[in-house]
Coordinates of C-alpha atoms and ligand atoms in Angstrom, one line a residue:
X1 CA -11.4 -25.1 23.4
X2 CA -8.1 -23.3 23.9
X3 CA -8.0 -20.3 26.3
X4 CA -9.2 -17.2 24.4
X5 CA -10.9 -19.1 21.6
X6 CA -14.4 -17.8 20.8
X7 CA -17.4 -20.2 20.8
X8 CA -19.9 -19.5 18.1
X9 CA -23.5 -20.7 18.4
X10 CA -24.8 -22.3 15.1
X11 CA -27.3 -24.9 14.1
X12 CA -24.6 -27.5 14.2
X13 CA -23.5 -26.5 17.7
X14 CA -21.0 -24.1 19.0
X15 CA -18.1 -23.3 16.6
X16 CA -14.7 -22.3 17.6
X17 CA -12.8 -19.5 15.9
X18 CA -9.1 -20.3 15.9
X19 CA -6.8 -17.7 17.4
X20 CA -3.9 -16.4 15.5
X21 CA -1.0 -14.1 16.1
X22 CA -1.3 -11.5 13.4
X23 CA 1.4 -9.0 12.2
X24 CA 1.8 -6.3 9.7
X25 CA 4.4 -6.4 7.0
X26 CA 6.9 -4.7 9.3
X27 CA 6.5 -7.5 11.9
X28 CA 6.8 -5.1 14.8
X29 CA 3.6 -5.4 16.9
X30 CA 2.0 -8.8 16.7
X31 CA -1.4 -9.2 18.4
X32 CA -3.7 -12.1 18.8
X33 CA -7.3 -12.4 17.4
X34 CA -9.9 -15.0 16.7
X35 CA -10.0 -15.5 12.9
X36 CA -13.0 -16.3 10.8
X37 CA -13.2 -16.4 7.0
X38 CA -14.9 -13.9 4.7
X39 CA -16.3 -16.9 2.8
X40 CA -18.7 -17.5 5.7
X41 CA -20.7 -14.2 5.8
X42 CA -23.1 -15.7 8.4
X43 CA -20.3 -16.2 10.8
X44 CA -18.9 -12.7 10.0
X45 CA -22.4 -11.3 10.8
X46 CA -22.5 -13.3 14.0
X47 CA -19.1 -11.9 15.1
X48 CA -20.2 -8.4 14.2
X49 CA -23.3 -8.7 16.3
X50 CA -21.8 -10.5 19.3
X51 CA -18.0 -9.9 19.7
X52 CA -17.3 -7.4 22.4
X53 CA -13.8 -6.5 21.0
X54 CA -15.2 -6.0 17.6
X55 CA -14.4 -7.2 14.1
X56 CA -12.0 -6.2 11.3
X57 CA -11.5 -7.2 7.7
X58 CA -8.0 -8.3 6.7
X59 CA -6.4 -9.0 3.4
X60 CA -2.8 -10.2 2.8
X61 CA -1.4 -8.3 5.7
X62 CA 0.8 -6.0 3.5
X63 CA 0.0 -2.9 5.6
X64 CA 3.1 -2.3 7.6
X65 CA 1.9 -1.6 11.1
X66 CA -1.2 -2.5 13.0
X67 CA -3.9 -1.5 10.5
X68 CA -5.1 -5.1 9.9
X69 CA -5.0 -6.3 13.5
X70 CA -7.7 -6.4 16.2
X71 CA -6.2 -7.5 19.4
X72 CA -8.5 -9.7 21.4
X73 CA -11.4 -9.4 18.9
X74 CA -12.2 -11.1 15.6
X75 CA -10.3 -10.7 12.3
X76 CA -12.0 -11.7 9.0
X77 CA -9.6 -13.4 6.7
X78 CA -10.4 -12.0 3.3
X79 CA -8.2 -14.4 1.5
X80 CA -10.8 -17.2 1.9
X81 CA -13.1 -15.3 -0.6
X82 CA -11.3 -15.2 -3.9
X83 CA -12.5 -14.9 -7.5
X84 CA -14.0 -12.8 -10.3
X85 CA -17.8 -13.0 -10.2
X86 CA -18.5 -10.9 -13.2
X87 CA -16.6 -9.3 -16.1
X88 CA -17.7 -7.2 -19.0
X89 CA -15.5 -6.8 -22.0
X90 CA -15.2 -3.0 -21.4
X91 CA -13.0 -4.0 -18.4
X92 CA -15.6 -3.7 -15.6
X93 CA -14.8 -6.5 -13.1
X94 CA -16.6 -7.6 -9.9
X95 CA -14.2 -9.5 -7.6
X96 CA -14.5 -11.0 -4.1
X97 CA -12.6 -8.8 -1.6
X98 CA -9.9 -11.4 -0.9
X99 CA -8.8 -11.6 -4.6
X100 CA -5.2 -10.4 -4.9
X101 CA -4.0 -8.0 -7.5
X102 CA -1.6 -10.8 -8.6
X103 CA -4.6 -13.1 -9.2
X104 CA -6.3 -10.3 -11.1
X105 CA -3.2 -10.0 -13.3
X106 CA -2.9 -13.7 -13.8
X107 CA -6.5 -13.8 -15.1
X108 CA -6.8 -10.4 -16.8
X109 CA -3.5 -9.5 -18.3
X110 CA -3.7 -12.3 -21.0
X111 CA -7.1 -10.8 -21.8
X112 CA -5.6 -7.3 -22.3
X113 CA -6.4 -5.7 -18.9
X114 CA -4.1 -4.4 -16.1
X115 CA -5.2 -3.2 -12.7
X116 CA -5.8 0.6 -12.7
X117 CA -3.4 1.2 -9.8
X118 CA -0.7 -1.1 -8.4
X119 CA 1.4 -0.6 -5.3
X120 CA 5.0 -1.8 -5.1
X121 CA 3.7 -5.3 -4.4
X122 CA 0.9 -7.1 -6.1
X123 CA 0.3 -9.2 -3.0
X124 CA -2.6 -7.0 -1.8
X125 CA -6.3 -7.7 -2.0
X126 CA -9.2 -5.8 -3.5
X127 CA -10.5 -5.2 0.1
X128 CA -7.1 -3.9 1.3
X129 CA -6.9 -1.8 -1.9
X130 CA -10.2 0.0 -1.1
X131 CA -9.6 0.2 2.7
X132 CA -6.2 1.9 2.2
X133 CA -7.2 3.6 -1.1
X134 CA -3.9 2.5 -2.4
X135 CA -1.8 4.5 -4.9
X136 CA 0.9 3.6 -7.4
X137 CA 3.5 5.1 -9.6
X138 CA 0.7 6.6 -11.7
X139 CA -1.1 8.7 -9.1
X140 CA -0.2 11.9 -10.9
X141 CA -2.1 10.6 -13.9
X142 CA -4.7 8.2 -12.7
X143 CA -5.4 8.9 -9.0
X144 CA -5.8 6.2 -6.5
X145 CA -7.6 2.8 -6.4
X146 CA -11.0 4.1 -5.3
X147 CA -11.1 6.5 -8.3
X148 CA -11.6 3.4 -10.3
X149 CA -14.2 1.7 -8.1
X150 CA -17.9 1.8 -9.1
X151 CA -19.3 0.0 -6.1
X152 CA -18.7 -2.5 -3.3
X153 CA -20.8 -4.6 -0.9
X154 CA -20.2 -3.7 2.7
X155 CA -21.3 -5.5 5.9
X156 CA -22.1 -2.7 8.4
X157 CA -22.8 -2.7 12.1
X158 CA -26.3 -4.1 11.9
X159 CA -25.0 -7.1 10.0
X160 CA -26.7 -6.0 6.8
X161 CA -24.7 -6.0 3.6
X162 CA -25.2 -2.7 1.7
X163 CA -24.6 -2.0 -1.9
X164 CA -22.5 1.1 -1.8
X165 CA -21.7 3.3 -4.8
X166 CA -21.3 7.0 -5.4
X167 CA -24.9 7.1 -6.4
X168 CA -26.4 5.1 -3.5
X169 CA -24.3 6.6 -0.7
X170 CA -21.4 8.9 -1.6
X171 CA -20.6 9.6 2.1
X172 CA -20.2 5.9 3.0
X173 CA -18.4 5.3 -0.3
X174 CA -15.7 7.9 0.6
X175 CA -15.6 7.1 4.3
X176 CA -14.7 3.5 3.3
X177 CA -12.1 4.5 0.7
X178 CA -9.1 4.8 2.9
X179 CA -11.2 4.1 6.0
X180 CA -8.9 1.2 7.1
X181 CA -11.7 -1.3 7.5
X182 CA -13.4 0.7 10.2
X183 CA -16.7 1.3 8.4
X184 CA -17.4 -2.4 7.8
X185 CA -16.3 -5.6 6.1
X186 CA -16.1 -5.4 2.3
X187 CA -17.4 -8.5 0.7
X188 CA -16.7 -7.7 -3.0
X189 CA -16.2 -4.8 -5.3
X190 CA -16.8 -3.7 -8.9
X191 CA -14.0 -1.6 -10.5
X192 CA -12.7 -0.7 -13.9
X193 CA -9.5 -2.3 -15.2
X194 CA -7.1 -0.6 -17.6
X195 CA -6.9 -1.8 -21.2
X196 CA -3.4 -2.7 -22.4
X197 CA -2.1 -3.9 -25.7
X198 CA 0.9 -5.7 -24.2
X199 CA 2.2 -6.8 -20.8
X200 CA 5.5 -5.0 -21.3
X201 CA 6.5 -1.5 -20.5
X202 CA 8.6 1.1 -22.3
X203 CA 10.9 2.6 -19.7
X204 CA 13.2 5.5 -19.6
X205 CA 15.8 5.6 -16.8
X206 CA 17.8 8.6 -15.6
X207 CA 20.5 8.6 -12.9
X208 CA 20.4 11.9 -11.0
X209 CA 23.5 13.2 -9.2
X210 CA 21.6 14.8 -6.3
X211 CA 18.1 15.7 -5.0
X212 CA 17.8 18.9 -6.9
X213 CA 18.4 17.1 -10.1
X214 CA 15.9 14.4 -9.6
X215 CA 13.2 16.7 -8.3
X216 CA 13.7 19.0 -11.4
X217 CA 13.5 16.0 -13.7
X218 CA 10.3 14.9 -12.1
X219 CA 8.6 18.3 -12.2
X220 CA 9.6 18.8 -15.9
X221 CA 8.9 15.4 -17.2
X222 CA 6.4 13.4 -15.1
X223 CA 3.4 14.6 -17.1
X224 CA 4.8 12.9 -20.1
X225 CA 4.8 9.5 -18.4
X226 CA 2.0 7.3 -17.1
X227 CA 4.3 5.9 -14.3
X228 CA 7.1 7.5 -12.5
X229 CA 9.2 6.6 -9.4
X230 CA 12.6 7.6 -8.1
X231 CA 14.7 5.3 -5.9
X232 CA 16.9 7.5 -3.6
X233 CA 20.2 6.4 -2.1
X234 CA 19.5 7.6 1.4
X235 CA 22.9 6.7 2.7
X236 CA 24.7 9.4 0.7
X237 CA 25.4 12.7 2.4
X238 CA 26.9 16.0 1.4
X239 CA 26.8 17.3 -2.2
X240 CA 25.5 14.0 -3.6
X241 CA 22.7 13.8 -1.0
X242 CA 19.5 12.5 -2.7
X243 CA 21.3 10.9 -5.7
X244 CA 18.7 8.8 -7.4
X245 CA 17.6 6.4 -10.1
X246 CA 14.5 7.7 -11.8
X247 CA 12.4 5.1 -13.8
X248 CA 9.5 6.3 -15.9
X249 CA 7.4 4.5 -18.3
X250 CA 4.1 3.4 -20.0
X251 CA 2.7 0.2 -21.4
X252 CA 4.1 -0.7 -24.8
X253 CA 2.0 -0.9 -27.9
X254 CA 2.2 -4.2 -29.9
X255 CA 4.2 -2.6 -32.7
X256 CA 6.9 -1.7 -30.1
X257 CA 7.7 -5.2 -29.0
X258 CA 10.9 -6.9 -30.2
X259 CA 10.1 -9.8 -32.4
X260 CA 10.9 -12.5 -29.8
X261 CA 8.2 -11.1 -27.5
X262 CA 5.6 -10.3 -30.3
X263 CA 4.4 -13.9 -30.4
X264 CA 3.1 -13.6 -26.8
X265 CA 2.3 -9.9 -26.3
X266 CA 0.2 -10.4 -23.2
X267 CA 2.2 -13.1 -21.5
X268 CA 2.4 -12.8 -17.7
X269 CA 4.5 -14.9 -15.3
X270 CA 3.9 -14.4 -11.6
X271 CA 6.3 -16.9 -9.9
X272 CA 8.6 -15.6 -7.3
X273 CA 12.3 -16.7 -7.7
X274 CA 13.5 -17.1 -4.2
X275 CA 12.4 -17.2 -0.6
X276 CA 14.5 -15.7 2.2
X277 CA 15.7 -18.3 4.8
X278 CA 13.3 -18.5 7.8
X279 CA 16.0 -16.9 10.0
X280 CA 17.6 -13.9 8.3
X281 CA 21.2 -13.6 9.6
X282 CA 21.3 -11.0 12.3
X283 CA 23.5 -8.0 11.5
X284 CA 22.8 -8.4 7.7
X285 CA 21.3 -4.9 7.6
X286 CA 23.8 -2.4 9.0
X287 CA 25.1 0.9 7.6
X288 CA 28.1 -0.7 5.9
X289 CA 26.2 -3.5 4.1
X290 CA 23.4 -1.1 3.1
X291 CA 25.8 1.6 1.9
X292 CA 27.5 -1.1 -0.2
X293 CA 24.2 -2.3 -1.6
X294 CA 23.0 1.2 -2.4
X295 CA 26.3 2.1 -4.1
X296 CA 26.0 -1.0 -6.3
X297 CA 22.4 -0.3 -7.1
X298 CA 23.2 3.3 -8.1
X299 CA 26.2 2.3 -10.2
X300 CA 24.5 -0.5 -12.0
X301 CA 21.7 1.8 -13.2
X302 CA 22.3 3.3 -16.7
X303 CA 23.1 7.0 -16.5
X304 CA 20.5 7.7 -19.2
X305 CA 18.6 5.0 -21.0
X306 CA 15.6 5.3 -23.3
X307 CA 12.9 2.9 -24.4
X308 CA 14.0 -0.2 -22.5
X309 CA 11.4 -2.9 -22.6
X310 CA 10.5 -4.3 -19.1
X311 CA 8.1 -6.9 -17.8
X312 CA 5.4 -6.0 -15.2
X313 CA 7.4 -7.6 -12.5
X314 CA 10.7 -5.9 -13.4
X315 CA 9.0 -2.4 -13.5
X316 CA 6.4 -2.6 -10.8
X317 CA 7.1 -5.4 -8.4
X318 CA 10.8 -6.4 -8.2
X319 CA 10.5 -7.0 -4.5
X320 CA 7.9 -9.7 -5.2
X321 CA 10.7 -11.8 -6.6
X322 CA 11.8 -12.6 -3.1
X323 CA 9.1 -14.0 -0.9
X324 CA 9.0 -12.8 2.7
X325 CA 11.8 -10.3 2.1
X326 CA 10.5 -8.5 5.1
X327 CA 12.5 -10.9 7.3
X328 CA 15.8 -9.4 6.0
X329 CA 15.5 -6.7 8.7
X330 CA 15.8 -9.4 11.4
X331 CA 13.6 -10.4 14.3
X332 CA 12.8 -6.9 15.6
X333 CA 11.2 -6.0 12.3
X334 CA 11.1 -2.7 10.5
X335 CA 8.9 0.3 9.8
X336 CA 8.0 2.4 6.8
X337 CA 7.6 6.1 7.1
X338 CA 5.6 7.6 4.2
X339 CA 4.4 11.2 4.0
X340 CA 3.0 13.5 1.4
X341 CA 3.6 17.2 1.4
X342 CA 2.3 19.9 -1.1
X343 CA 4.5 21.0 -4.0
X344 CA 5.3 24.3 -2.2
X345 CA 6.9 22.3 0.6
X346 CA 9.6 20.7 -1.7
X347 CA 12.1 22.0 0.9
X348 CA 10.7 19.5 3.4
X349 CA 11.7 16.7 1.1
X350 CA 15.2 18.0 1.3
X351 CA 15.2 18.6 5.1
X352 CA 13.7 15.2 5.9
X353 CA 16.2 13.4 3.6
X354 CA 19.1 15.3 5.1
X355 CA 18.0 14.4 8.6
X356 CA 17.5 10.7 7.7
X357 CA 20.9 10.5 5.9
X358 CA 22.7 12.4 8.7
X359 CA 21.3 9.8 11.1
X360 CA 22.8 7.0 9.0
X361 CA 19.7 4.8 9.3
X362 CA 20.5 1.8 7.2
X363 CA 17.8 1.8 4.5
X364 CA 17.9 0.4 1.0
X365 CA 14.4 1.5 0.2
X366 CA 13.5 5.2 -0.1
X367 CA 11.3 6.2 -2.9
X368 CA 10.0 9.5 -4.1
X369 CA 6.9 9.9 -6.2
X370 CA 4.7 12.8 -7.3
X371 CA 1.0 12.8 -6.5
X372 CA -1.9 14.4 -8.3
X373 CA -5.2 15.6 -6.9
X374 CA -6.8 13.5 -4.1
X375 CA -10.3 12.2 -4.2
X376 CA -13.3 12.4 -1.8
X377 CA -11.9 9.9 0.8
X378 CA -12.0 11.4 4.2
X379 CA -9.0 9.4 5.4
X380 CA -7.5 8.8 1.9
X381 CA -3.8 9.5 1.9
X382 CA -3.0 10.9 -1.5
X383 CA -2.9 14.7 -2.1
X384 CA -1.0 16.8 -4.6
X385 CA 2.7 17.1 -4.2
X386 CA 5.6 14.9 -3.2
X387 CA 5.4 11.6 -1.4
X388 CA 8.5 10.0 0.2
X389 CA 8.5 6.4 1.5
X390 CA 11.4 5.2 3.6
X391 CA 12.0 1.8 5.3
X392 CA 14.1 1.5 8.5
X393 CA 14.9 -1.3 10.8
X394 CA 13.5 -0.7 14.3
X395 CA 15.8 -1.0 17.3
X396 CA 17.8 2.2 17.3
X397 CA 16.8 4.5 20.2
X398 CA 17.2 7.6 18.0
X399 CA 14.8 6.6 15.3
X400 CA 11.6 7.2 17.2
X401 CA 12.4 10.7 18.4
X402 CA 13.8 11.6 15.0
X403 CA 10.6 10.6 13.2
X404 CA 8.6 12.4 15.8
X405 CA 10.5 15.6 15.0
X406 CA 10.1 15.0 11.3
X407 CA 6.3 14.4 11.7
X408 CA 6.2 18.0 13.1
X409 CA 7.7 19.3 9.9
X410 CA 5.2 17.3 7.9
X411 CA 2.3 18.7 9.9
X412 CA 3.7 22.3 9.6
X413 CA 4.0 21.8 5.9
X414 CA 0.3 20.8 5.5
X415 CA 1.2 17.2 4.9
X416 CA 0.2 13.8 6.3
X417 CA 1.5 10.3 7.1
X418 CA 0.1 7.2 5.3
X419 CA -2.0 5.2 7.7
X420 CA -1.5 1.9 5.8
X421 CA 2.3 2.2 6.4
X422 CA 2.1 3.6 9.9
X423 CA 3.0 2.0 13.2
X424 CA 4.1 4.9 15.3
X425 CA 2.7 8.4 14.5
X426 CA 1.3 10.3 17.5
X427 CA -2.5 10.4 17.7
X428 CA -2.5 14.1 18.4
X429 CA -1.4 14.8 14.7
X430 CA -4.4 13.0 13.1
X431 CA -6.9 15.8 13.2
X432 CA -4.4 18.1 11.5
X433 CA -3.2 15.6 9.0
X434 CA -6.7 14.4 8.2
X435 CA -8.9 17.4 8.8
X436 CA -12.1 15.6 7.8
X437 CA -11.7 12.9 10.5
X438 CA -14.7 14.2 12.5
X439 CA -16.9 14.1 9.4
X440 CA -15.6 10.5 8.8
X441 CA -16.5 9.6 12.5
X442 CA -20.1 10.8 12.0
X443 CA -20.6 8.6 8.9
X444 CA -19.0 5.7 10.7
X445 CA -21.5 6.3 13.6
X446 CA -24.4 6.2 11.2
X447 CA -23.5 2.7 9.9
X448 CA -21.9 1.4 13.0
X449 CA -23.5 3.2 16.0
X450 CA -22.2 0.6 18.5
X451 CA -18.7 0.6 17.2
X452 CA -18.5 -3.0 16.1
X453 CA -15.6 -2.4 13.7
X454 CA -12.4 -2.1 15.6
X455 CA -8.6 -2.3 15.0
X456 CA -5.4 -1.8 16.9
X457 CA -4.6 1.2 14.6
X458 CA -8.1 2.7 15.2
X459 CA -7.6 2.5 19.0
X460 CA -3.9 3.7 18.8
X461 CA -4.8 6.8 16.8
X462 CA -8.1 7.5 18.6
X463 CA -9.9 7.2 15.3
X464 CA -12.8 5.2 16.9
Ligands
LIG501 C1 6.4 -4.0 -0.6 C2 5.2 -3.2 -0.4 C3 5.0 -2.1 -1.2 C4 3.9 -1.3 -1.1 N1 3.7 -0.2 -1.9 C5 2.6 0.6 -1.8 C6 2.4 1.6 -2.7 O1 3.2 1.8 -3.6 N2 1.2 2.3 -2.6 C7 0.3 2.1 -1.6 O2 -0.7 2.7 -1.6 N3 0.5 1.1 -0.7 C8 1.6 0.3 -0.8 N4 1.8 -0.7 0.1 C9 0.8 -0.9 1.1 C10 -0.3 -1.8 0.7 O3 -0.7 -1.5 -0.6 C11 -1.6 -1.5 1.6 O4 -1.2 -1.6 2.9 C12 -2.7 -2.5 1.3 O5 -3.8 -2.0 2.0 C13 -2.4 -3.9 1.7 O6 -3.5 -4.7 1.2 P1 -3.8 -6.1 2.0 O7 -4.7 -6.9 1.2 O8 -2.5 -6.8 2.4 O9 -4.5 -5.5 3.3 P2 -4.2 -5.7 4.8 O10 -2.8 -5.2 5.1 O11 -4.5 -7.0 5.3 O12 -5.2 -4.6 5.4 C14 -5.0 -3.2 5.1 C15 -6.3 -2.5 5.6 O13 -7.4 -2.9 4.8 C16 -8.4 -3.4 5.6 N5 -9.1 -4.5 4.9 C17 -8.5 -5.5 4.2 N6 -9.5 -6.3 3.7 C18 -10.7 -5.8 4.1 C19 -12.0 -6.1 3.8 N7 -12.4 -7.2 3.1 N8 -13.0 -5.4 4.4 C20 -12.7 -4.2 5.1 N9 -11.4 -3.9 5.3 C21 -10.4 -4.6 4.8 C22 -7.8 -3.8 6.9 O14 -8.7 -3.8 8.0 C23 -6.7 -2.8 7.0 O15 -7.2 -1.7 7.7 C24 2.9 -1.5 0.0 C25 3.1 -2.6 0.8 C26 4.2 -3.4 0.7 C27 4.4 -4.6 1.6

């Protein structure tokens, strides 16, 4: 046995859980944990009952920071438990927690169903979707993932697997929705898929000259679209600060498809096209290259286009075309800073963007979306208003203090930072950003009185 590996007593003798260095998508703070598979619920139970550093469920590791890490403890690899275990023709699906949204699409799109909510990547699991209560470009219309969940099975601190639904235990249901894996390990879940006639989207694009224009377009028009997202060129300052490309759309009806697509209205191809080389050239991301990329991206977008037909990948998941694109930021990795602020705090969108563009942080990904009402999740991120997500390479000594100052603005505006993206927010802000955190802690104590579910994020933010 290697140093640090955990022996597990079983009928066939002690079993060793291999240790792995685990990272978030931002690749910033790797930590090591013993790994077991969700497929083996007996071993998961054994770890829950006996591991001193606790246990944490993990999906495809697409949370950016340390949310899916449990340094020195056990991490349960959800991707060992994949598949749909029941399906009813109305679109109600039960899937194992490690099933990815891409797998759901591969199986269900040809049958006329799409996931109710998709993030900017489909490489996330059902367990990760519940634990982060993920949102998509349709939050203003459809809410977040857990709005579409009927029930899930959750292993709690006693090792028991509970059937949790809004009827059986609404408190535990909502504490787990967005609870970042800290109420237990999700084994599987039942949720409702969205019926679609085709796998194509009808998309309108508008290029906006500045921030005021894009925000006005979104306020006026988003209610007319199922999906909406604005990409912002964060490298532009002055009068054109906040210039954007706004894409809004909905799934196409069959009669809207051009004849060459009509033969296969529900076709879905999931292959990625390229993989980044294992070592991304250092210095690839700098203000000059990113400014040039952003300029090109802005210019290549049509000034105003209506009714373009796009595939699911083109509209929702263009980043999935390049595997492991997160290595583009180089060996130090990157972070994503995502906040939501209420509608009345639209000026905070302006002041934060001004501060980020003035700093010249090289970022090619800054997106603005509108959110509708939140749900009952105590730690669920979405709430009505504006959400901005912004990627930045780590390394500059100014970035941390700048984001700390901007966090204060978010707190003052009644907003919050998204835990699934976070790697750096100060713990003192959590009770203001998530005012129901004490209620959440009480529910957690009820199902896990000895604190068996642990994570690096939970410790860093004093959640547990
Ligand atoms: C390119 C990109 C775009 C993104 N866009 C969006 C977006 O638009 N909207 C959005 O909401 N998010 C977005 N995300 C974030 C992503 O959707 C969430 O972080 C999601 O939780 C990742 O799922 P995962 O399966 O990779 O989970 P992981 O990252 O592995 O884990 C995330 C959390 O879920 C918990 N968890 C996972 N599986 C289980 C389980 N079986 N039981 C209990 N807990 C579990 C983990 O403990 C952890 O706390 C994006 C991420 C990337 C990389």
